[in-house]
Amino acid sequence: MPCTISVTAPSYAVTPLTFSCSKSTPIYHTSNFVTKQNRKPLLTVTKSMNSNRVVKVKATVSIEKETPETERPDTFLRGNDDGVASSVRFRFEKMIREAQDTVCNAIEIADGGGKFKEDVWSRPGGGGGISRVLQDGAVWEKAGVNVSVVYGQMPPDAYRAAKGAASNDQKPGPIPFFAAGISSVLHPKNPFAPTLHFNYRYFETDAPKDAPGAPRQWWFGGGTDLTPAYIFEDDVKHFHSVQKKACDKFDPTFYPRFKKWCDDYFYIKHRDERRGLGGIFFDDLNDYDQEMLLSFATECANSVIPAYIPIIEKRKDLPFTDHQKAWQQLRRGRYVEFNLVYDRGTTFGLKTGGRIESILVSLPLTARWEYDHCRNQK
């Protein structure tokens, strides 16, 4: 049976994004913008649980360990044609680094005091990245905006993680690869302000050493999605309208196709729940002109700020109760579960021995898992 605990809500209260307490009450989408659910009220949480247990994750095969750097390079590319200004690799790196600067600047302005800490790192065999994190700000509990440009030899397990269901063409042995992307998760303090995730990436694989002459494969992936603890329908409509506008500039089929893809991807199978209220998501995309897809990824990255910051400005200063904060912590627990169990980017990073601080920057500073919370509220 689902939870049905009643509480008195403030005048501005909206629908809490709810949990499924049984297989019969999933969270699902039935409209263009907003999830319509069995709407369950806020849960009261009074206890906290802490654990000092340390869990170590060992990569299947490490590509290379990163080296700290003191300065940002003009480009992480090197080699024959990788640094040519006309190459897709070069232009994609330029795009994600400009997007990182733009997003971080907007976040700092909205926060009104918090500043990003920056770490620059490189890999001896090729590439590197810039990790930026703002913690314990006025608005954001944790905001991470990372870029990476990495290439080298990719182990088979990492190739399967990168390609997902499309990995049937895997060749045996390590595979030469190139991967560049921007990835960000923004966790606000206020439970009425939604978490945002966005990621845009470009991937290439070359022929393995045992298959000379095989053609290079390439694809684009990414998306932007919203995960509120409480549903303001106007916010969700605004967010989705910006995503639709970006998609419609290139193909009218993109938004409905990528919205459904997002709904299906950000799904917590073991909970029978969706992680949030969606957005757009695509992966392994190479069935269009490469230049068009580069422009599309750029447009999507540039739409993050107009889609998200107006929502934050409306919600960041709303008063909230301890109970409402506790509900946010439970919802964040679901966020953590998805990222550690299902997210392909996290899996790829862990399987390639990537920089752990950058890989796990998506996790919030605080979250909560209460045992059988539905039963406890009866």
CSV table of N, CA and C in Angstrom, one decimal, residues 105-238:
chain,number,residue,atom,x,y,z
A,105,ASN,N,29.8,30.8,-14.0
A,105,ASN,CA,29.5,32.2,-13.7
A,105,ASN,C,28.1,32.5,-13.3
A,106,ALA,N,27.1,31.9,-14.0
A,106,ALA,CA,25.7,32.1,-13.7
A,106,ALA,C,25.4,31.5,-12.3
A,107,ILE,N,26.0,30.4,-12.0
A,107,ILE,CA,25.8,29.7,-10.7
A,107,ILE,C,26.3,30.6,-9.5
A,108,GLU,N,27.5,31.2,-9.7
A,108,GLU,CA,28.1,32.0,-8.7
A,108,GLU,C,27.3,33.3,-8.5
A,109,ILE,N,26.8,33.9,-9.6
A,109,ILE,CA,25.9,35.1,-9.5
A,109,ILE,C,24.7,34.8,-8.7
A,110,ALA,N,24.0,33.7,-9.1
A,110,ALA,CA,22.8,33.3,-8.4
A,110,ALA,C,23.0,33.0,-6.9
A,111,ASP,N,24.1,32.3,-6.6
A,111,ASP,CA,24.4,32.0,-5.2
A,111,ASP,C,24.7,33.2,-4.4
A,112,GLY,N,25.4,34.2,-5.0
A,112,GLY,CA,25.6,35.4,-4.2
A,112,GLY,C,26.7,35.4,-3.2
A,113,GLY,N,27.6,34.4,-3.3
A,113,GLY,CA,28.7,34.4,-2.4
A,113,GLY,C,29.6,33.2,-2.6
A,114,GLY,N,29.1,32.1,-2.9
A,114,GLY,CA,29.8,30.9,-3.1
A,114,GLY,C,30.7,30.9,-4.3
A,115,LYS,N,31.9,30.3,-4.3
A,115,LYS,CA,32.8,30.3,-5.4
A,115,LYS,C,33.3,28.9,-5.7
A,116,PHE,N,33.5,28.6,-7.0
A,116,PHE,CA,33.9,27.3,-7.4
A,116,PHE,C,35.4,27.1,-7.1
A,117,LYS,N,35.7,25.9,-6.6
A,117,LYS,CA,37.1,25.4,-6.5
A,117,LYS,C,37.4,24.7,-7.7
A,118,GLU,N,38.6,24.9,-8.3
A,118,GLU,CA,39.0,24.3,-9.6
A,118,GLU,C,40.2,23.4,-9.4
A,119,ASP,N,40.1,22.2,-10.0
A,119,ASP,CA,41.2,21.3,-10.1
A,119,ASP,C,41.4,21.0,-11.6
A,120,VAL,N,42.7,21.1,-12.0
A,120,VAL,CA,43.0,20.8,-13.4
A,120,VAL,C,43.9,19.6,-13.3
A,121,TRP,N,43.6,18.6,-14.2
A,121,TRP,CA,44.4,17.4,-14.2
A,121,TRP,C,44.6,16.9,-15.6
A,122,SER,N,45.6,16.1,-15.8
A,122,SER,CA,45.9,15.5,-17.1
A,122,SER,C,46.2,14.0,-17.0
A,123,ARG,N,46.2,13.4,-18.2
A,123,ARG,CA,46.6,12.0,-18.3
A,123,ARG,C,47.8,11.9,-19.2
A,124,PRO,N,48.9,11.3,-18.7
A,124,PRO,CA,50.2,11.3,-19.5
A,124,PRO,C,49.9,10.8,-20.9
A,125,GLY,N,49.1,9.8,-21.1
A,125,GLY,CA,48.9,9.2,-22.5
A,125,GLY,C,48.0,10.0,-23.4
A,126,GLY,N,47.3,11.0,-22.8
A,126,GLY,CA,46.4,11.8,-23.6
A,126,GLY,C,45.2,12.4,-22.9
A,127,GLY,N,45.2,13.8,-22.9
A,127,GLY,CA,44.0,14.5,-22.4
A,127,GLY,C,44.1,14.9,-20.9
A,128,GLY,N,42.9,15.3,-20.5
A,128,GLY,CA,42.8,15.8,-19.1
A,128,GLY,C,41.5,16.4,-18.8
A,129,GLY,N,41.4,17.2,-17.8
A,129,GLY,CA,40.1,17.8,-17.5
A,129,GLY,C,40.2,18.9,-16.5
A,130,ILE,N,39.1,19.6,-16.3
A,130,ILE,CA,38.9,20.7,-15.4
A,130,ILE,C,37.7,20.4,-14.5
A,131,SER,N,37.9,20.2,-13.3
A,131,SER,CA,36.8,19.9,-12.3
A,131,SER,C,36.5,21.2,-11.5
A,132,ARG,N,35.3,21.6,-11.4
A,132,ARG,CA,34.9,22.8,-10.6
A,132,ARG,C,33.8,22.4,-9.7
A,133,VAL,N,33.9,22.7,-8.4
A,133,VAL,CA,32.9,22.3,-7.4
A,133,VAL,C,32.7,23.5,-6.5
A,134,LEU,N,31.4,23.8,-6.3
A,134,LEU,CA,31.0,24.8,-5.3
A,134,LEU,C,30.3,24.1,-4.2
A,135,GLN,N,30.7,24.2,-2.9
A,135,GLN,CA,30.1,23.5,-1.8
A,135,GLN,C,29.7,24.5,-0.7
A,136,ASP,N,28.5,24.2,-0.1
A,136,ASP,CA,28.1,25.0,1.1
A,136,ASP,C,27.9,26.5,0.7
A,137,GLY,N,27.4,26.7,-0.4
A,137,GLY,CA,27.1,28.1,-0.8
A,137,GLY,C,25.8,28.6,-0.1
A,138,ALA,N,25.4,29.8,-0.5
A,138,ALA,CA,24.1,30.3,0.1
A,138,ALA,C,22.9,29.6,-0.6
A,139,VAL,N,23.0,29.3,-1.8
A,139,VAL,CA,21.9,28.6,-2.6
A,139,VAL,C,22.2,27.2,-2.8
A,140,TRP,N,23.4,26.8,-3.2
A,140,TRP,CA,23.7,25.4,-3.6
A,140,TRP,C,24.5,24.7,-2.4
A,141,GLU,N,24.0,23.6,-2.1
A,141,GLU,CA,24.7,22.7,-1.2
A,141,GLU,C,25.9,22.1,-1.9
A,142,LYS,N,25.8,21.8,-3.1
A,142,LYS,CA,26.9,21.2,-3.9
A,142,LYS,C,26.5,21.4,-5.4
A,143,ALA,N,27.5,22.0,-6.1
A,143,ALA,CA,27.3,22.3,-7.6
A,143,ALA,C,28.6,21.9,-8.2
A,144,GLY,N,28.6,20.9,-9.1
A,144,GLY,CA,29.8,20.4,-9.8
A,144,GLY,C,29.6,20.6,-11.3
A,145,VAL,N,30.6,21.2,-12.0
A,145,VAL,CA,30.6,21.4,-13.4
A,145,VAL,C,32.0,21.0,-13.9
A,146,ASN,N,32.0,19.8,-14.6
A,146,ASN,CA,33.3,19.2,-15.0
A,146,ASN,C,33.4,19.1,-16.5
A,147,VAL,N,34.6,19.3,-17.0
A,147,VAL,CA,34.9,19.0,-18.4
A,147,VAL,C,36.1,18.0,-18.5
A,148,SER,N,36.0,17.2,-19.5
A,148,SER,CA,37.1,16.2,-19.6
A,148,SER,C,37.3,16.0,-21.1
A,149,VAL,N,38.6,15.8,-21.5
A,149,VAL,CA,39.0,15.5,-22.9
A,149,VAL,C,40.0,14.4,-22.7
A,150,VAL,N,39.6,13.1,-23.0
A,150,VAL,CA,40.5,12.0,-22.6
A,150,VAL,C,40.6,11.1,-23.8
A,151,TYR,N,41.8,10.5,-24.1
A,151,TYR,CA,41.9,9.5,-25.1
A,151,TYR,C,43.1,8.6,-24.7
A,152,GLY,N,43.0,7.4,-25.3
A,152,GLY,CA,44.0,6.4,-25.0
A,152,GLY,C,43.4,5.0,-25.4
A,153,GLN,N,43.7,4.0,-24.6
A,153,GLN,CA,43.3,2.7,-24.8
A,153,GLN,C,42.1,2.3,-23.9
A,154,MET,N,41.0,1.9,-24.4
A,154,MET,CA,39.8,1.6,-23.6
A,154,MET,C,39.6,0.1,-23.4
A,155,PRO,N,39.5,-0.4,-22.2
A,155,PRO,CA,39.3,-1.8,-22.0
A,155,PRO,C,37.9,-2.2,-22.4
A,156,PRO,N,37.7,-3.5,-22.7
A,156,PRO,CA,36.4,-3.9,-23.2
A,156,PRO,C,35.2,-3.6,-22.3
A,157,ASP,N,35.4,-3.7,-21.0
A,157,ASP,CA,34.3,-3.4,-20.1
A,157,ASP,C,33.9,-2.0,-20.2
A,158,ALA,N,34.9,-1.1,-20.4
A,158,ALA,CA,34.6,0.3,-20.5
A,158,ALA,C,33.8,0.6,-21.8
A,159,TYR,N,34.2,-0.1,-22.9
A,159,TYR,CA,33.5,0.0,-24.1
A,159,TYR,C,32.0,-0.4,-24.0
A,160,ARG,N,31.8,-1.4,-23.3
A,160,ARG,CA,30.4,-1.9,-23.1
A,160,ARG,C,29.6,-0.8,-22.3
A,161,ALA,N,30.3,-0.2,-21.3
A,161,ALA,CA,29.7,0.8,-20.5
A,161,ALA,C,29.4,2.0,-21.3
A,162,ALA,N,30.3,2.4,-22.2
A,162,ALA,CA,30.1,3.6,-23.0
A,162,ALA,C,29.0,3.4,-24.1
A,163,LYS,N,28.9,2.2,-24.6
A,163,LYS,CA,28.0,1.9,-25.7
A,163,LYS,C,26.6,1.4,-25.2
A,164,GLY,N,26.6,0.8,-24.0
A,164,GLY,CA,25.4,0.3,-23.5
A,164,GLY,C,24.8,-0.8,-24.3
A,165,ALA,N,23.6,-0.7,-24.7
A,165,ALA,CA,22.9,-1.8,-25.5
A,165,ALA,C,23.5,-1.9,-26.9
A,166,ALA,N,24.2,-0.9,-27.3
A,166,ALA,CA,24.7,-0.9,-28.7
A,166,ALA,C,26.1,-1.5,-28.8
A,167,SER,N,26.5,-2.3,-27.8
A,167,SER,CA,27.9,-2.8,-27.7
A,167,SER,C,28.1,-4.1,-28.4
A,168,ASN,N,27.2,-4.6,-29.2
A,168,ASN,CA,27.4,-5.9,-29.8
A,168,ASN,C,28.5,-5.9,-30.8
A,169,ASP,N,28.9,-4.7,-31.3
A,169,ASP,CA,30.0,-4.7,-32.3
A,169,ASP,C,31.4,-4.6,-31.6
A,170,GLN,N,31.5,-4.9,-30.3
A,170,GLN,CA,32.7,-4.8,-29.6
A,170,GLN,C,33.8,-5.8,-30.2
A,171,LYS,N,35.0,-5.3,-30.3
A,171,LYS,CA,36.1,-6.1,-30.8
A,171,LYS,C,36.9,-6.5,-29.5
A,172,PRO,N,37.6,-7.7,-29.6
A,172,PRO,CA,38.3,-8.1,-28.4
A,172,PRO,C,39.5,-7.2,-28.2
A,173,GLY,N,39.9,-7.1,-26.9
A,173,GLY,CA,41.1,-6.4,-26.6
A,173,GLY,C,40.9,-4.9,-26.4
A,174,PRO,N,41.8,-4.1,-26.0
A,174,PRO,CA,41.7,-2.7,-25.8
A,174,PRO,C,41.4,-2.0,-27.1
A,175,ILE,N,40.6,-0.9,-27.0
A,175,ILE,CA,40.2,-0.2,-28.2
A,175,ILE,C,40.6,1.3,-28.1
A,176,PRO,N,41.3,1.8,-29.1
A,176,PRO,CA,41.7,3.2,-29.1
A,176,PRO,C,40.4,4.1,-29.1
A,177,PHE,N,40.4,5.1,-28.2
A,177,PHE,CA,39.2,5.9,-28.1
A,177,PHE,C,39.5,7.4,-27.8
A,178,PHE,N,38.5,8.2,-28.0
A,178,PHE,CA,38.5,9.6,-27.7
A,178,PHE,C,37.2,10.0,-27.1
A,179,ALA,N,37.2,10.6,-25.9
A,179,ALA,CA,35.9,11.0,-25.3
A,179,ALA,C,36.1,12.4,-24.7
A,180,ALA,N,35.2,13.3,-25.0
A,180,ALA,CA,35.1,14.6,-24.5
A,180,ALA,C,33.7,15.0,-24.0
A,181,GLY,N,33.6,15.7,-22.9
A,181,GLY,CA,32.3,16.0,-22.5
A,181,GLY,C,32.3,17.0,-21.3
A,182,ILE,N,31.1,17.6,-21.1
A,182,ILE,CA,30.8,18.4,-20.0
A,182,ILE,C,29.7,17.7,-19.2
A,183,SER,N,29.9,17.7,-17.9
A,183,SER,CA,28.9,17.0,-17.0
A,183,SER,C,28.7,17.8,-15.8
A,184,SER,N,27.5,18.0,-15.4
A,184,SER,CA,27.2,18.8,-14.2
A,184,SER,C,26.0,18.3,-13.5
A,185,VAL,N,26.0,18.4,-12.1
A,185,VAL,CA,24.9,18.2,-11.3
A,185,VAL,C,24.8,19.3,-10.3
A,186,LEU,N,23.7,19.9,-10.1
A,186,LEU,CA,23.5,21.1,-9.2
A,186,LEU,C,22.5,20.7,-8.2
A,187,HIS,N,22.9,20.7,-6.9
A,187,HIS,CA,22.0,20.3,-5.8
A,187,HIS,C,21.7,21.6,-4.9
A,188,PRO,N,20.6,22.2,-5.0
A,188,PRO,CA,20.3,23.4,-4.2
A,188,PRO,C,20.0,23.0,-2.7
A,189,LYS,N,20.1,23.9,-1.8
A,189,LYS,CA,19.8,23.7,-0.4
A,189,LYS,C,18.3,23.7,-0.2
A,190,ASN,N,17.5,24.6,-0.8
A,190,ASN,CA,16.1,24.7,-0.6
A,190,ASN,C,15.4,23.5,-1.2
A,191,PRO,N,14.5,22.8,-0.5
A,191,PRO,CA,13.8,21.7,-1.0
A,191,PRO,C,12.9,22.0,-2.1
A,192,PHE,N,12.5,23.3,-2.2
A,192,PHE,CA,11.6,23.7,-3.3
A,192,PHE,C,12.3,24.1,-4.6
A,193,ALA,N,13.6,24.1,-4.5
A,193,ALA,CA,14.5,24.4,-5.7
A,193,ALA,C,15.0,23.0,-6.3
A,194,PRO,N,14.8,22.7,-7.5
A,194,PRO,CA,15.1,21.4,-8.1
A,194,PRO,C,16.6,21.2,-8.3
A,195,THR,N,16.9,19.9,-8.3
A,195,THR,CA,18.3,19.5,-8.7
A,195,THR,C,18.3,19.5,-10.3
A,196,LEU,N,19.4,19.9,-10.9
A,196,LEU,CA,19.5,19.8,-12.3
A,196,LEU,C,20.7,19.0,-12.7
A,197,HIS,N,20.6,18.2,-13.7
A,197,HIS,CA,21.7,17.4,-14.3
A,197,HIS,C,21.8,17.7,-15.8
A,198,PHE,N,23.0,18.0,-16.3
A,198,PHE,CA,23.2,18.0,-17.7
A,198,PHE,C,24.5,17.4,-18.1
A,199,ASN,N,24.6,16.9,-19.3
A,199,ASN,CA,25.8,16.2,-19.8
A,199,ASN,C,25.7,16.2,-21.3
A,200,TYR,N,26.8,16.7,-21.9
A,200,TYR,CA,26.9,16.6,-23.4
A,200,TYR,C,28.3,16.1,-23.7
A,201,ARG,N,28.4,15.1,-24.6
A,201,ARG,CA,29.7,14.4,-24.9
A,201,ARG,C,29.8,14.0,-26.3
A,202,TYR,N,31.0,13.8,-26.7
A,202,TYR,CA,31.4,13.4,-28.1
A,202,TYR,C,32.4,12.2,-27.9
A,203,PHE,N,32.2,11.1,-28.6
A,203,PHE,CA,32.9,9.9,-28.4
A,203,PHE,C,33.4,9.4,-29.8
A,204,GLU,N,34.6,8.9,-29.8
A,204,GLU,CA,35.2,8.2,-31.0
A,204,GLU,C,35.9,7.0,-30.6
A,205,THR,N,35.8,6.0,-31.4
A,205,THR,CA,36.7,4.8,-31.3
A,205,THR,C,37.4,4.5,-32.6
A,206,ASP,N,38.7,4.2,-32.5
A,206,ASP,CA,39.5,3.8,-33.7
A,206,ASP,C,39.5,2.3,-33.8
A,207,ALA,N,40.1,1.8,-34.9
A,207,ALA,CA,40.2,0.4,-35.1
A,207,ALA,C,41.2,-0.2,-34.0
A,208,PRO,N,40.8,-1.3,-33.4
A,208,PRO,CA,41.8,-2.0,-32.5
A,208,PRO,C,43.0,-2.5,-33.3
A,209,LYS,N,44.0,-2.7,-32.6
A,209,LYS,CA,45.3,-3.1,-33.2
A,209,LYS,C,45.1,-4.4,-34.0
A,210,ASP,N,44.2,-5.3,-33.6
A,210,ASP,CA,44.0,-6.6,-34.3
A,210,ASP,C,43.0,-6.4,-35.4
A,211,ALA,N,42.5,-5.2,-35.7
A,211,ALA,CA,41.6,-5.0,-36.8
A,211,ALA,C,42.0,-3.8,-37.6
A,212,PRO,N,43.2,-3.8,-38.2
A,212,PRO,CA,43.6,-2.6,-39.0
A,212,PRO,C,42.6,-2.3,-40.2
A,213,GLY,N,42.4,-1.0,-40.4
A,213,GLY,CA,41.6,-0.7,-41.5
A,213,GLY,C,40.1,-0.5,-41.2
A,214,ALA,N,39.7,-0.9,-40.0
A,214,ALA,CA,38.3,-0.7,-39.6
A,214,ALA,C,38.0,0.7,-39.5
A,215,PRO,N,36.8,1.1,-39.9
A,215,PRO,CA,36.4,2.6,-39.9
A,215,PRO,C,36.3,3.1,-38.5
A,216,ARG,N,36.6,4.4,-38.3
A,216,ARG,CA,36.4,5.1,-37.0
A,216,ARG,C,34.9,5.2,-36.8
A,217,GLN,N,34.5,4.9,-35.5
A,217,GLN,CA,33.1,5.1,-35.1
A,217,GLN,C,33.0,6.4,-34.3
A,218,TRP,N,31.9,7.1,-34.4
A,218,TRP,CA,31.8,8.4,-33.6
A,218,TRP,C,30.3,8.5,-33.2
A,219,TRP,N,30.0,9.2,-32.1
A,219,TRP,CA,28.6,9.4,-31.7
A,219,TRP,C,28.6,10.6,-30.7
A,220,PHE,N,27.4,11.2,-30.6
A,220,PHE,CA,27.2,12.3,-29.7
A,220,PHE,C,26.2,11.7,-28.6
A,221,GLY,N,26.2,12.3,-27.5
A,221,GLY,CA,25.2,11.9,-26.4
A,221,GLY,C,25.0,13.0,-25.5
A,222,GLY,N,24.0,12.9,-24.6
A,222,GLY,CA,23.8,13.9,-23.6
A,222,GLY,C,22.4,14.2,-23.3
A,223,GLY,N,22.1,15.3,-22.6
A,223,GLY,CA,20.8,15.7,-22.2
A,223,GLY,C,20.8,16.6,-21.0
A,224,THR,N,19.6,17.1,-20.7
A,224,THR,CA,19.4,17.9,-19.5
A,224,THR,C,18.1,17.5,-18.9
A,225,ASP,N,18.1,17.3,-17.6
A,225,ASP,CA,16.9,16.8,-16.9
A,225,ASP,C,16.8,17.4,-15.5
A,226,LEU,N,15.5,17.5,-15.1
A,226,LEU,CA,15.2,18.2,-13.8
A,226,LEU,C,14.7,17.2,-12.8
A,227,THR,N,15.1,17.3,-11.6
A,227,THR,CA,14.7,16.4,-10.5
A,227,THR,C,14.3,17.2,-9.3
A,228,PRO,N,13.0,17.6,-9.2
A,228,PRO,CA,12.5,18.3,-8.0
A,228,PRO,C,12.1,17.4,-6.9
A,229,ALA,N,12.1,17.9,-5.7
A,229,ALA,CA,11.5,17.2,-4.6
A,229,ALA,C,10.0,17.5,-4.5
A,230,TYR,N,9.7,18.8,-4.9
A,230,TYR,CA,8.3,19.2,-5.0
A,230,TYR,C,8.0,19.8,-6.4
A,231,ILE,N,6.8,19.5,-6.9
A,231,ILE,CA,6.5,19.8,-8.2
A,231,ILE,C,5.8,21.2,-8.3
A,232,PHE,N,6.4,22.2,-8.9
A,232,PHE,CA,5.7,23.4,-9.4
A,232,PHE,C,5.5,23.2,-10.9
A,233,GLU,N,4.2,23.1,-11.3
A,233,GLU,CA,3.9,22.8,-12.7
A,233,GLU,C,4.5,23.9,-13.6
A,234,ASP,N,4.4,25.2,-13.1
A,234,ASP,CA,4.9,26.3,-14.0
A,234,ASP,C,6.4,26.1,-14.2
A,235,ASP,N,7.1,25.6,-13.2
A,235,ASP,CA,8.6,25.4,-13.4
A,235,ASP,C,8.9,24.3,-14.4
A,236,VAL,N,8.1,23.2,-14.3
A,236,VAL,CA,8.3,22.1,-15.2
A,236,VAL,C,8.0,22.5,-16.6
A,237,LYS,N,6.9,23.2,-16.8
A,237,LYS,CA,6.5,23.7,-18.2
A,237,LYS,C,7.6,24.6,-18.8
A,238,HIS,N,8.1,25.5,-17.9
A,238,HIS,CA,9.1,26.4,-18.4
A,238,HIS,C,10.4,25.6,-18.8
